[in-house]
Amino acid sequence: MIKLPCELQEILSASEFNAAYLVGGCVRDNLLGSPGKDFDIEVFGVSYAKLVDLLSRRGKPNLVGKSFGVVKMTTPDGFSFDFTIPRRDSKVAVGHKGFEIALDPTIDPQDAASRRDFTINSLMYHVAKDELLDFFGGQRDLQNKILRHTSSAFVEDPLRVLRGMQLTSRFDLTAAPETIALCRKIKSSFAELALERVREEWFKLAEKSEKPSRGLQFLHETEWIDHFPEIKALIGMPQDPEWHPEGDVFVHTCHCCDALVKLPEWKNADTDSRIVYFLATLSHDFGKPSTTHLALKRGQMRTVSPGHESVGVPLTKTFLDRINTPPAIQERVLPLVANHLAHFQTISDPALRRLARRLAPESIHGLCVVMSADHMGRPPLPAVVPESVKLLLSRAREMKIQASAPQPVLLGRHLLEQGFSPGKKMGMILREAFDAQIEGTFSDLAGAIEWLRDKKEFPPTQET
């Protein structure tokens, strides 16, 4: 029996909901032993107007999904219920919105289940009868960790391929060969997808993955990786086998992403930070394809990729734009890519302060998460956090800059209090002062004022 929130149990206890079924992900997740707070309920035998009326007696329904026969309700403790009327979808035009939708409360439950994307999402649970309905072998596929499309209607919505990408990652699934073949046939449909929907699927992979490499391999096998050339370019790109015994850059990236999601720092992070760390780990070696070559090193020819971290920044920007990543996320990802080799550099106090400034609005803590994943993605070498990363983070904590960049001690108001006039010279002095602070010349306001005196900027020269 699937345990329901009290509010939902009370609603569905009414006789009008005798033909109500839990559907989709909430059934799947309950069978996996990880119930969430989102519940989809398909209600047969009543009209949309009747459904709205019934739910209005229990609270204030949200009719934002009216055209799709959806009524939404939420509870104060964070549960979300989506009630839907069964519908028939007919593909009439290209694009994710190119469907003609007809609500049909008389549809047979098996027909309703057949329109769902994958068998593991076609499971239905009859609440009143406490009965699991499995028309397409979804429970077997779930137990065997197989991702399989439900029916030939799969091809009508190409977004389902990217949904497959994130589902294989989230639940460590292997796609059935016939599903892989079907995805290849609709590869050209990618252009129909709304960028917002593309971002949603990538962000689910980034936030919720159990084994991200499954999704990346799924892209490769379905050939949908062609739509993400920055990732495709990593396939077959050689690395120095002594430092990277695991294989090419794509293989390394897969291992890095898998290592990332095992780190406590990723698991305990907020949603945005999980996404940032994942996208930075995925993108950190995008610069290698254009910088990799053979060079004489320590007396022998070796594969090297000098400067790949900086070269990878514009490529990462292109990829992030391609998946419609918001600026607030991009601003955190890009400096992580640019600085992911910082632990190999000399760690002085001024260098750490400069690093923290370069990373802003991201942090040294976030960089250490990405650098740890990078180092751990090299099996069969031990998956451990390198001592250089531990040292960098420890020093940053001592300096209290592990979570954010240093802030300037000397501000414009301080100069005004000392008799300075607003103008270009004030801005120049503030910039010089912050640089001096970063170098360790002073650390408090008294030291900043003394620095002004030593520069003979005090008392100030008035500006007009």
Short mmCIF file of C-alpha atoms in Angstrom, two decimals:
data_model
loop_
_atom_site.label_atom_id
_atom_site.label_comp_id
_atom_site.label_asym_id
_atom_site.label_seq_id
_atom_site.Cartn_x
_atom_site.Cartn_y
_atom_site.Cartn_z
CA MET A 1 0.00 0.00 0.00
CA ILE A 2 1.24 3.47 -0.86
CA LYS A 3 1.12 5.83 2.10
CA LEU A 4 -0.66 9.07 1.29
CA PRO A 5 -0.46 12.46 3.02
CA CYS A 6 -3.43 12.98 5.34
CA GLU A 7 -4.83 15.79 3.19
CA LEU A 8 -4.78 13.65 0.05
CA GLN A 9 -6.19 10.64 1.85
CA GLU A 10 -9.10 12.77 3.08
CA ILE A 11 -9.85 14.09 -0.42
CA LEU A 12 -9.74 10.67 -2.06
CA SER A 13 -11.96 9.09 0.58
CA ALA A 14 -15.00 10.74 -1.07
CA SER A 15 -17.07 8.35 -3.20
CA GLU A 16 -16.61 10.56 -6.27
CA PHE A 17 -12.94 9.56 -6.27
CA ASN A 18 -13.52 5.82 -6.43
CA ALA A 19 -11.91 5.87 -9.87
CA ALA A 20 -8.84 7.88 -8.84
CA TYR A 21 -5.33 6.57 -9.54
CA LEU A 22 -1.89 7.66 -8.48
CA VAL A 23 0.20 7.79 -11.65
CA GLY A 24 3.70 8.44 -12.89
CA GLY A 25 6.71 9.29 -10.77
CA CYS A 26 5.00 9.16 -7.39
CA VAL A 27 4.15 5.46 -7.91
CA ARG A 28 7.66 4.73 -9.19
CA ASP A 29 9.34 6.51 -6.29
CA ASN A 30 7.17 4.80 -3.69
CA LEU A 31 8.05 1.40 -5.14
CA LEU A 32 11.72 2.40 -4.89
CA GLY A 33 11.24 3.29 -1.23
CA SER A 34 11.88 7.00 -1.71
CA PRO A 35 8.49 8.75 -1.63
CA GLY A 36 8.50 12.46 -2.38
CA LYS A 37 6.08 15.28 -1.78
CA ASP A 38 4.65 15.52 -5.31
CA PHE A 39 1.64 13.37 -6.20
CA ASP A 40 -0.08 13.03 -9.59
CA ILE A 41 -3.66 11.78 -9.43
CA GLU A 42 -5.63 10.85 -12.53
CA VAL A 43 -9.39 10.95 -11.93
CA PHE A 44 -11.65 8.93 -14.23
CA GLY A 45 -15.38 9.27 -14.67
CA VAL A 46 -15.82 12.96 -13.82
CA SER A 47 -15.68 16.11 -15.92
CA TYR A 48 -13.13 18.85 -15.40
CA ALA A 49 -15.83 21.17 -14.02
CA LYS A 50 -16.95 18.48 -11.58
CA LEU A 51 -13.34 17.88 -10.49
CA VAL A 52 -12.84 21.59 -9.80
CA ASP A 53 -16.09 21.65 -7.83
CA LEU A 54 -15.10 18.63 -5.72
CA LEU A 55 -11.68 20.04 -4.91
CA SER A 56 -13.06 23.51 -4.14
CA ARG A 57 -14.84 21.96 -1.18
CA ARG A 58 -11.46 20.93 0.25
CA GLY A 59 -9.44 24.06 -0.37
CA LYS A 60 -8.46 26.58 -3.02
CA PRO A 61 -7.52 24.81 -6.26
CA ASN A 62 -5.14 26.34 -8.77
CA LEU A 63 -6.45 26.14 -12.34
CA VAL A 64 -3.18 27.12 -14.05
CA GLY A 65 -3.24 23.82 -16.01
CA LYS A 66 -6.84 24.10 -17.19
CA SER A 67 -6.07 23.56 -20.88
CA PHE A 68 -4.42 20.24 -19.98
CA GLY A 69 -7.15 19.19 -17.57
CA VAL A 70 -4.95 19.81 -14.52
CA VAL A 71 -5.97 21.14 -11.13
CA LYS A 72 -3.20 21.86 -8.64
CA MET A 73 -3.39 21.94 -4.87
CA THR A 74 -0.70 22.44 -2.25
CA THR A 75 -0.58 21.97 1.50
CA PRO A 76 1.10 24.09 4.20
CA ASP A 77 3.60 21.29 4.90
CA GLY A 78 4.92 21.28 1.33
CA PHE A 79 2.93 18.53 -0.41
CA SER A 80 1.84 19.17 -4.01
CA PHE A 81 -1.09 17.41 -5.68
CA ASP A 82 -1.77 17.51 -9.42
CA PHE A 83 -5.25 16.19 -10.26
CA THR A 84 -5.82 15.46 -13.94
CA ILE A 85 -8.64 14.33 -16.18
CA PRO A 86 -7.59 11.58 -18.64
CA ARG A 87 -6.94 12.98 -22.09
CA ARG A 88 -6.13 12.00 -25.63
CA ASP A 89 -3.20 13.76 -27.31
CA SER A 90 -2.92 14.04 -31.08
CA LYS A 91 0.26 15.30 -32.71
CA VAL A 92 -0.80 18.06 -35.13
CA ALA A 93 2.36 20.18 -35.45
CA VAL A 94 6.06 20.19 -34.65
CA GLY A 95 7.26 21.23 -31.25
CA HIS A 96 6.54 20.30 -27.68
CA LYS A 97 3.28 22.26 -27.84
CA GLY A 98 2.14 20.82 -31.16
CA PHE A 99 -0.55 18.61 -29.68
CA GLU A 100 -4.31 18.69 -29.93
CA ILE A 101 -5.60 17.82 -26.47
CA ALA A 102 -9.05 16.36 -25.81
CA LEU A 103 -10.14 15.58 -22.24
CA ASP A 104 -11.86 12.22 -22.05
CA PRO A 105 -12.94 11.00 -18.58
CA THR A 106 -14.29 7.80 -20.14
CA ILE A 107 -10.93 6.62 -21.47
CA ASP A 108 -9.76 3.17 -20.39
CA PRO A 109 -6.93 3.24 -17.76
CA GLN A 110 -4.70 1.11 -20.00
CA ASP A 111 -5.12 3.58 -22.87
CA ALA A 112 -4.29 6.41 -20.47
CA ALA A 113 -1.16 4.62 -19.29
CA SER A 114 -0.04 3.96 -22.86
CA ARG A 115 0.55 7.67 -23.51
CA ARG A 116 3.22 7.88 -20.81
CA ASP A 117 6.86 8.04 -21.82
CA PHE A 118 8.51 5.03 -20.14
CA THR A 119 7.17 1.82 -18.63
CA ILE A 120 8.48 2.76 -15.18
CA ASN A 121 6.28 5.88 -15.39
CA SER A 122 3.21 4.04 -16.73
CA LEU A 123 2.46 2.35 -13.39
CA MET A 124 -0.88 3.23 -11.82
CA TYR A 125 -2.12 2.73 -8.26
CA HIS A 126 -5.87 2.42 -7.63
CA VAL A 127 -6.30 4.15 -4.30
CA ALA A 128 -9.73 2.81 -3.33
CA LYS A 129 -8.82 -0.80 -4.17
CA ASP A 130 -5.18 -0.59 -2.98
CA GLU A 131 -4.19 -2.14 -6.30
CA LEU A 132 -1.15 -1.64 -8.52
CA LEU A 133 -1.91 -1.62 -12.26
CA ASP A 134 1.03 -2.51 -14.48
CA PHE A 135 -0.03 -2.83 -18.12
CA PHE A 136 3.44 -2.55 -19.71
CA GLY A 137 5.86 -4.36 -17.40
CA GLY A 138 7.02 -1.23 -15.59
CA GLN A 139 7.54 -2.95 -12.26
CA ARG A 140 9.73 -5.61 -13.87
CA ASP A 141 11.75 -2.95 -15.69
CA LEU A 142 12.13 -1.00 -12.44
CA GLN A 143 13.43 -4.08 -10.64
CA ASN A 144 15.82 -4.87 -13.50
CA LYS A 145 16.89 -1.22 -13.83
CA ILE A 146 15.77 -1.00 -17.46
CA LEU A 147 14.53 2.14 -19.20
CA ARG A 148 12.04 1.17 -21.91
CA HIS A 149 9.59 3.31 -23.88
CA THR A 150 5.93 2.50 -23.31
CA SER A 151 4.60 2.64 -26.86
CA SER A 152 5.24 3.96 -30.35
CA ALA A 153 3.65 7.27 -29.25
CA PHE A 154 7.03 7.99 -27.66
CA VAL A 155 8.25 9.63 -30.87
CA GLU A 156 5.57 12.33 -30.73
CA ASP A 157 7.42 14.19 -28.00
CA PRO A 158 11.21 14.37 -28.53
CA LEU A 159 11.68 15.87 -25.06
CA ARG A 160 11.28 12.30 -23.83
CA VAL A 161 14.81 11.54 -25.01
CA LEU A 162 16.28 14.13 -22.64
CA ARG A 163 13.92 12.83 -19.96
CA GLY A 164 15.51 9.44 -20.58
CA MET A 165 18.92 11.05 -20.11
CA GLN A 166 18.08 12.32 -16.64
CA LEU A 167 16.08 9.22 -15.59
CA THR A 168 18.95 6.86 -16.41
CA SER A 169 21.21 9.09 -14.29
CA ARG A 170 18.82 9.43 -11.38
CA PHE A 171 17.97 5.74 -11.07
CA ASP A 172 21.09 4.08 -12.51
CA LEU A 173 19.17 2.59 -15.44
CA THR A 174 20.26 0.96 -18.68
CA ALA A 175 18.21 1.84 -21.75
CA ALA A 176 16.67 -1.02 -23.73
CA PRO A 177 18.18 -1.45 -27.22
CA GLU A 178 14.82 -0.80 -28.89
CA THR A 179 14.48 2.48 -26.97
CA ILE A 180 17.98 3.54 -28.02
CA ALA A 181 17.08 2.80 -31.66
CA LEU A 182 13.85 4.80 -31.42
CA CYS A 183 15.66 7.78 -29.92
CA ARG A 184 18.13 7.76 -32.82
CA LYS A 185 15.27 7.92 -35.32
CA ILE A 186 14.00 11.20 -33.85
CA LYS A 187 17.41 12.83 -33.38
CA SER A 188 16.54 15.59 -35.84
CA SER A 189 13.58 16.62 -33.68
CA PHE A 190 15.82 18.30 -31.13
CA ALA A 191 15.30 21.66 -32.83
CA GLU A 192 11.59 21.49 -31.94
CA LEU A 193 12.26 21.62 -28.21
CA ALA A 194 11.73 24.74 -26.16
CA LEU A 195 14.97 25.74 -24.45
CA GLU A 196 13.21 26.02 -21.10
CA ARG A 197 12.31 22.33 -21.28
CA VAL A 198 15.85 21.37 -22.30
CA ARG A 199 17.16 23.21 -19.25
CA GLU A 200 14.66 21.45 -16.96
CA GLU A 201 15.92 18.01 -17.97
CA TRP A 202 19.60 18.96 -17.67
CA PHE A 203 19.00 20.54 -14.28
CA LYS A 204 17.22 17.41 -13.02
CA LEU A 205 20.26 15.40 -14.04
CA ALA A 206 22.54 17.93 -12.36
CA GLU A 207 20.56 18.08 -9.13
CA LYS A 208 19.24 14.55 -8.62
CA SER A 209 21.66 12.10 -10.20
CA GLU A 210 22.75 8.86 -8.59
CA LYS A 211 25.06 7.94 -11.48
CA PRO A 212 25.43 10.79 -14.01
CA SER A 213 27.57 8.72 -16.36
CA ARG A 214 24.46 6.72 -17.28
CA GLY A 215 22.86 9.84 -18.74
CA LEU A 216 26.00 10.89 -20.58
CA GLN A 217 26.36 7.40 -22.04
CA PHE A 218 22.67 7.50 -22.98
CA LEU A 219 23.32 10.70 -24.97
CA HIS A 220 26.23 8.98 -26.69
CA GLU A 221 24.31 5.79 -27.52
CA THR A 222 21.24 7.64 -28.83
CA GLU A 223 23.48 10.01 -30.84
CA TRP A 224 21.79 12.96 -29.17
CA ILE A 225 25.25 13.93 -27.99
CA ASP A 226 25.57 15.46 -31.48
CA HIS A 227 23.41 18.32 -30.17
CA PHE A 228 25.98 19.06 -27.48
CA PRO A 229 29.27 19.29 -29.46
CA GLU A 230 31.29 20.51 -26.46
CA ILE A 231 30.66 17.13 -24.81
CA LYS A 232 30.97 15.09 -27.98
CA ALA A 233 34.43 16.54 -28.63
CA LEU A 234 35.68 14.82 -25.47
CA ILE A 235 35.08 11.34 -26.94
CA GLY A 236 38.33 9.74 -28.03
CA MET A 237 40.44 12.70 -26.88
CA PRO A 238 43.63 11.14 -25.44
CA GLN A 239 45.23 11.91 -22.09
CA ASP A 240 48.55 11.08 -20.46
CA PRO A 241 48.01 7.45 -19.36
CA GLU A 242 50.28 7.88 -16.34
CA TRP A 243 48.09 10.65 -14.88
CA HIS A 244 44.83 9.46 -16.50
CA PRO A 245 44.86 5.64 -16.64
CA GLU A 246 41.05 5.61 -16.96
CA GLY A 247 41.01 6.53 -20.66
CA ASP A 248 39.97 9.46 -22.82
CA VAL A 249 38.54 12.79 -21.67
CA PHE A 250 34.92 11.67 -22.05
CA VAL A 251 35.54 8.62 -19.86
CA HIS A 252 37.33 10.85 -17.34
CA THR A 253 34.42 13.31 -17.31
CA CYS A 254 31.93 10.50 -16.68
CA HIS A 255 34.01 9.26 -13.74
CA CYS A 256 34.34 12.80 -12.37
CA CYS A 257 30.57 13.37 -12.44
CA ASP A 258 29.97 10.02 -10.73
CA ALA A 259 32.56 10.91 -8.07
CA LEU A 260 30.98 14.34 -7.54
CA VAL A 261 27.54 13.02 -6.57
CA LYS A 262 29.09 10.76 -3.92
CA LEU A 263 30.74 13.68 -2.14
CA PRO A 264 29.00 14.82 1.08
CA GLU A 265 29.57 18.42 -0.01
CA TRP A 266 27.39 17.82 -3.09
CA LYS A 267 24.75 15.78 -1.29
CA ASN A 268 24.36 18.40 1.44
CA ALA A 269 24.40 21.41 -0.89
CA ASP A 270 21.37 23.49 -1.81
CA THR A 271 19.72 22.95 -5.20
CA ASP A 272 21.54 25.75 -7.05
CA SER A 273 24.93 24.71 -5.69
CA ARG A 274 24.39 21.10 -6.73
CA ILE A 275 23.63 22.29 -10.24
CA VAL A 276 26.65 24.64 -10.28
CA TYR A 277 29.08 21.96 -9.08
CA PHE A 278 27.75 19.45 -11.58
CA LEU A 279 27.86 21.77 -14.59
CA ALA A 280 31.39 22.88 -13.67
CA THR A 281 32.55 19.27 -13.29
CA LEU A 282 30.93 18.31 -16.59
CA SER A 283 32.56 21.28 -18.36
CA HIS A 284 35.94 21.48 -16.66
CA ASP A 285 37.87 19.84 -19.53
CA PHE A 286 35.99 21.33 -22.49
CA GLY A 287 39.25 23.09 -23.42
CA LYS A 288 41.27 19.90 -23.86
CA PRO A 289 40.24 19.02 -27.44
CA SER A 290 41.73 22.27 -28.77
CA THR A 291 44.86 22.27 -26.59
CA THR A 292 45.93 18.61 -26.46
CA HIS A 293 49.14 17.64 -28.24
CA LEU A 294 52.33 15.61 -27.77
CA ALA A 295 55.30 17.36 -26.18
CA LEU A 296 58.69 16.39 -24.79
CA LYS A 297 58.37 16.29 -21.02
CA ARG A 298 60.80 14.75 -18.54
CA GLY A 299 62.75 13.21 -21.39
CA GLN A 300 59.86 11.55 -23.21
CA MET A 301 56.90 12.44 -25.41
CA ARG A 302 53.74 12.94 -23.39
CA THR A 303 50.16 14.04 -24.02
CA VAL A 304 49.68 17.52 -22.59
CA SER A 305 46.87 20.12 -22.61
CA PRO A 306 48.43 23.42 -21.49
CA GLY A 307 45.99 26.23 -20.81
CA HIS A 308 42.92 24.06 -21.28
CA GLU A 309 41.25 25.56 -18.22
CA SER A 310 41.11 29.09 -19.67
CA VAL A 311 40.38 27.88 -23.22
CA GLY A 312 37.44 25.92 -21.81
CA VAL A 313 35.67 28.98 -20.41
CA PRO A 314 34.12 30.30 -23.67
CA LEU A 315 33.22 26.73 -24.68
CA THR A 316 31.50 26.25 -21.33
CA LYS A 317 29.65 29.53 -21.87
CA THR A 318 28.43 28.28 -25.26
CA PHE A 319 27.23 25.01 -23.73
CA LEU A 320 25.48 26.78 -20.84
CA ASP A 321 23.72 29.08 -23.31
CA ARG A 322 22.75 26.04 -25.38
CA ILE A 323 20.87 24.56 -22.43
CA ASN A 324 19.43 27.95 -21.43
CA THR A 325 21.30 28.30 -18.14
CA PRO A 326 20.35 31.45 -16.17
CA PRO A 327 23.07 34.10 -15.70
CA ALA A 328 23.18 33.58 -11.91
CA ILE A 329 24.24 29.96 -12.44
CA GLN A 330 26.67 30.78 -15.27
CA GLU A 331 28.43 33.40 -13.14
CA ARG A 332 29.28 30.69 -10.63
CA VAL A 333 30.19 27.92 -13.09
CA LEU A 334 32.60 29.81 -15.36
CA PRO A 335 35.18 30.81 -12.71
CA LEU A 336 35.20 27.22 -11.42
CA VAL A 337 36.19 25.99 -14.88
CA ALA A 338 38.82 28.73 -15.25
CA ASN A 339 40.46 27.93 -11.90
CA HIS A 340 40.07 24.16 -11.52
CA LEU A 341 43.87 23.65 -11.45
CA ALA A 342 44.47 26.24 -8.71
CA HIS A 343 45.55 23.62 -6.16
CA PHE A 344 48.68 22.94 -8.24
CA GLN A 345 49.85 26.53 -7.77
CA THR A 346 51.79 28.09 -4.88
CA ILE A 347 49.43 28.79 -2.01
CA SER A 348 50.37 32.10 -0.40
CA ASP A 349 47.96 34.30 1.53
CA PRO A 350 47.82 36.95 -1.22
CA ALA A 351 47.36 34.22 -3.85
CA LEU A 352 44.42 32.78 -1.90
CA ARG A 353 42.79 36.20 -1.59
CA ARG A 354 43.21 36.78 -5.32
CA LEU A 355 41.76 33.34 -6.04
CA ALA A 356 38.73 34.10 -3.88
CA ARG A 357 38.20 37.33 -5.83
CA ARG A 358 38.48 35.57 -9.19
CA LEU A 359 35.92 32.99 -8.12
CA ALA A 360 33.29 35.43 -6.89
CA PRO A 361 30.33 34.98 -6.73
CA GLU A 362 31.46 31.35 -6.32
CA SER A 363 33.76 30.35 -3.46
CA ILE A 364 36.93 28.44 -2.65
CA HIS A 365 34.72 25.84 -0.95
CA GLY A 366 32.88 25.23 -4.25
CA LEU A 367 36.15 25.10 -6.16
CA CYS A 368 37.49 22.44 -3.79
CA VAL A 369 34.37 20.33 -4.42
CA VAL A 370 34.99 20.44 -8.18
CA MET A 371 38.74 19.85 -7.84
CA SER A 372 38.07 16.85 -5.59
CA ALA A 373 35.71 15.32 -8.16
CA ASP A 374 38.28 15.97 -10.90
CA HIS A 375 41.03 14.20 -8.96
CA MET A 376 38.78 11.28 -7.99
CA GLY A 377 37.70 10.59 -11.58
CA ARG A 378 40.82 8.58 -12.50
CA PRO A 379 40.23 4.89 -11.67
CA PRO A 380 41.94 2.63 -10.85
CA LEU A 381 43.84 5.33 -8.95
CA PRO A 382 42.44 5.82 -5.42
CA ALA A 383 39.35 8.04 -5.21
CA VAL A 384 40.64 10.36 -2.50
CA VAL A 385 40.67 14.11 -1.98
CA PRO A 386 44.21 15.26 -2.82
CA GLU A 387 46.32 16.77 -0.05
CA SER A 388 46.79 19.95 -2.10
CA VAL A 389 43.03 20.55 -2.05
CA LYS A 390 42.83 19.84 1.68
CA LEU A 391 45.65 22.32 2.31
CA LEU A 392 44.09 25.00 0.13
CA LEU A 393 40.73 24.68 1.89
CA SER A 394 42.34 24.60 5.34
CA ARG A 395 44.28 27.80 4.64
CA ALA A 396 41.17 29.48 3.26
CA ARG A 397 39.24 28.57 6.42
CA GLU A 398 41.97 30.02 8.59
CA MET A 399 41.72 33.23 6.59
CA LYS A 400 37.90 33.08 6.71
CA ILE A 401 37.60 33.31 2.93
CA GLN A 402 36.50 29.75 2.13
CA ALA A 403 32.84 30.77 1.63
CA SER A 404 33.21 34.20 0.03
CA ALA A 405 35.74 36.66 -1.34
CA PRO A 406 37.35 39.30 0.89
CA GLN A 407 35.43 42.55 1.10
CA PRO A 408 37.22 45.94 0.94
CA VAL A 409 38.07 47.47 4.29
CA LEU A 410 38.40 51.00 2.97
CA LEU A 411 35.15 52.34 1.50
CA GLY A 412 34.11 55.57 -0.17
CA ARG A 413 32.40 56.83 2.99
CA HIS A 414 35.68 56.53 4.86
CA LEU A 415 37.41 58.73 2.32
CA LEU A 416 34.57 61.24 2.47
CA GLU A 417 34.93 61.35 6.25
CA GLN A 418 38.62 62.14 5.75
CA GLY A 419 37.80 65.09 3.49
CA PHE A 420 38.09 63.53 0.05
CA SER A 421 35.79 64.75 -2.70
CA PRO A 422 33.91 62.35 -4.98
CA GLY A 423 35.59 61.82 -8.31
CA LYS A 424 37.91 59.69 -10.38
CA LYS A 425 40.75 60.02 -7.93
CA MET A 426 38.67 58.57 -5.11
CA GLY A 427 37.81 55.55 -7.26
CA MET A 428 41.48 55.07 -8.14
CA ILE A 429 42.51 55.22 -4.47
CA LEU A 430 39.84 52.69 -3.48
CA ARG A 431 41.03 50.26 -6.15
CA GLU A 432 44.65 50.65 -5.06
CA ALA A 433 43.64 50.22 -1.44
CA PHE A 434 41.79 46.98 -2.14
CA ASP A 435 44.79 45.64 -4.08
CA ALA A 436 47.03 46.51 -1.13
CA GLN A 437 44.61 44.78 1.23
CA ILE A 438 44.64 41.64 -0.93
CA GLU A 439 48.45 41.65 -0.83
CA GLY A 440 48.31 41.77 2.97
CA THR A 441 49.55 45.34 3.45
CA PHE A 442 46.73 45.97 5.95
CA SER A 443 43.70 44.14 7.29
CA ASP A 444 41.67 46.76 9.16
CA LEU A 445 40.54 50.37 8.81
CA ALA A 446 43.32 51.75 10.99
CA GLY A 447 45.85 50.04 8.76
CA ALA A 448 44.11 51.42 5.68
CA ILE A 449 44.33 54.99 7.00
CA GLU A 450 48.00 54.45 7.80
CA TRP A 451 48.48 53.15 4.25
CA LEU A 452 46.95 56.41 2.95
CA ARG A 453 49.40 58.42 5.04
CA ASP A 454 52.36 56.39 3.78
CA LYS A 455 51.22 57.07 0.20
CA LYS A 456 51.07 60.77 1.05
CA GLU A 457 47.42 60.72 0.03
CA PHE A 458 46.60 62.13 3.46
CA PRO A 459 45.59 64.82 4.01
CA PRO A 460 43.82 64.59 0.64
CA THR A 461 44.13 66.84 -2.31
CA GLN A 462 40.71 68.33 -2.98
CA GLU A 463 39.16 67.83 -6.41
CA THR A 464 36.73 70.13 -8.16
#
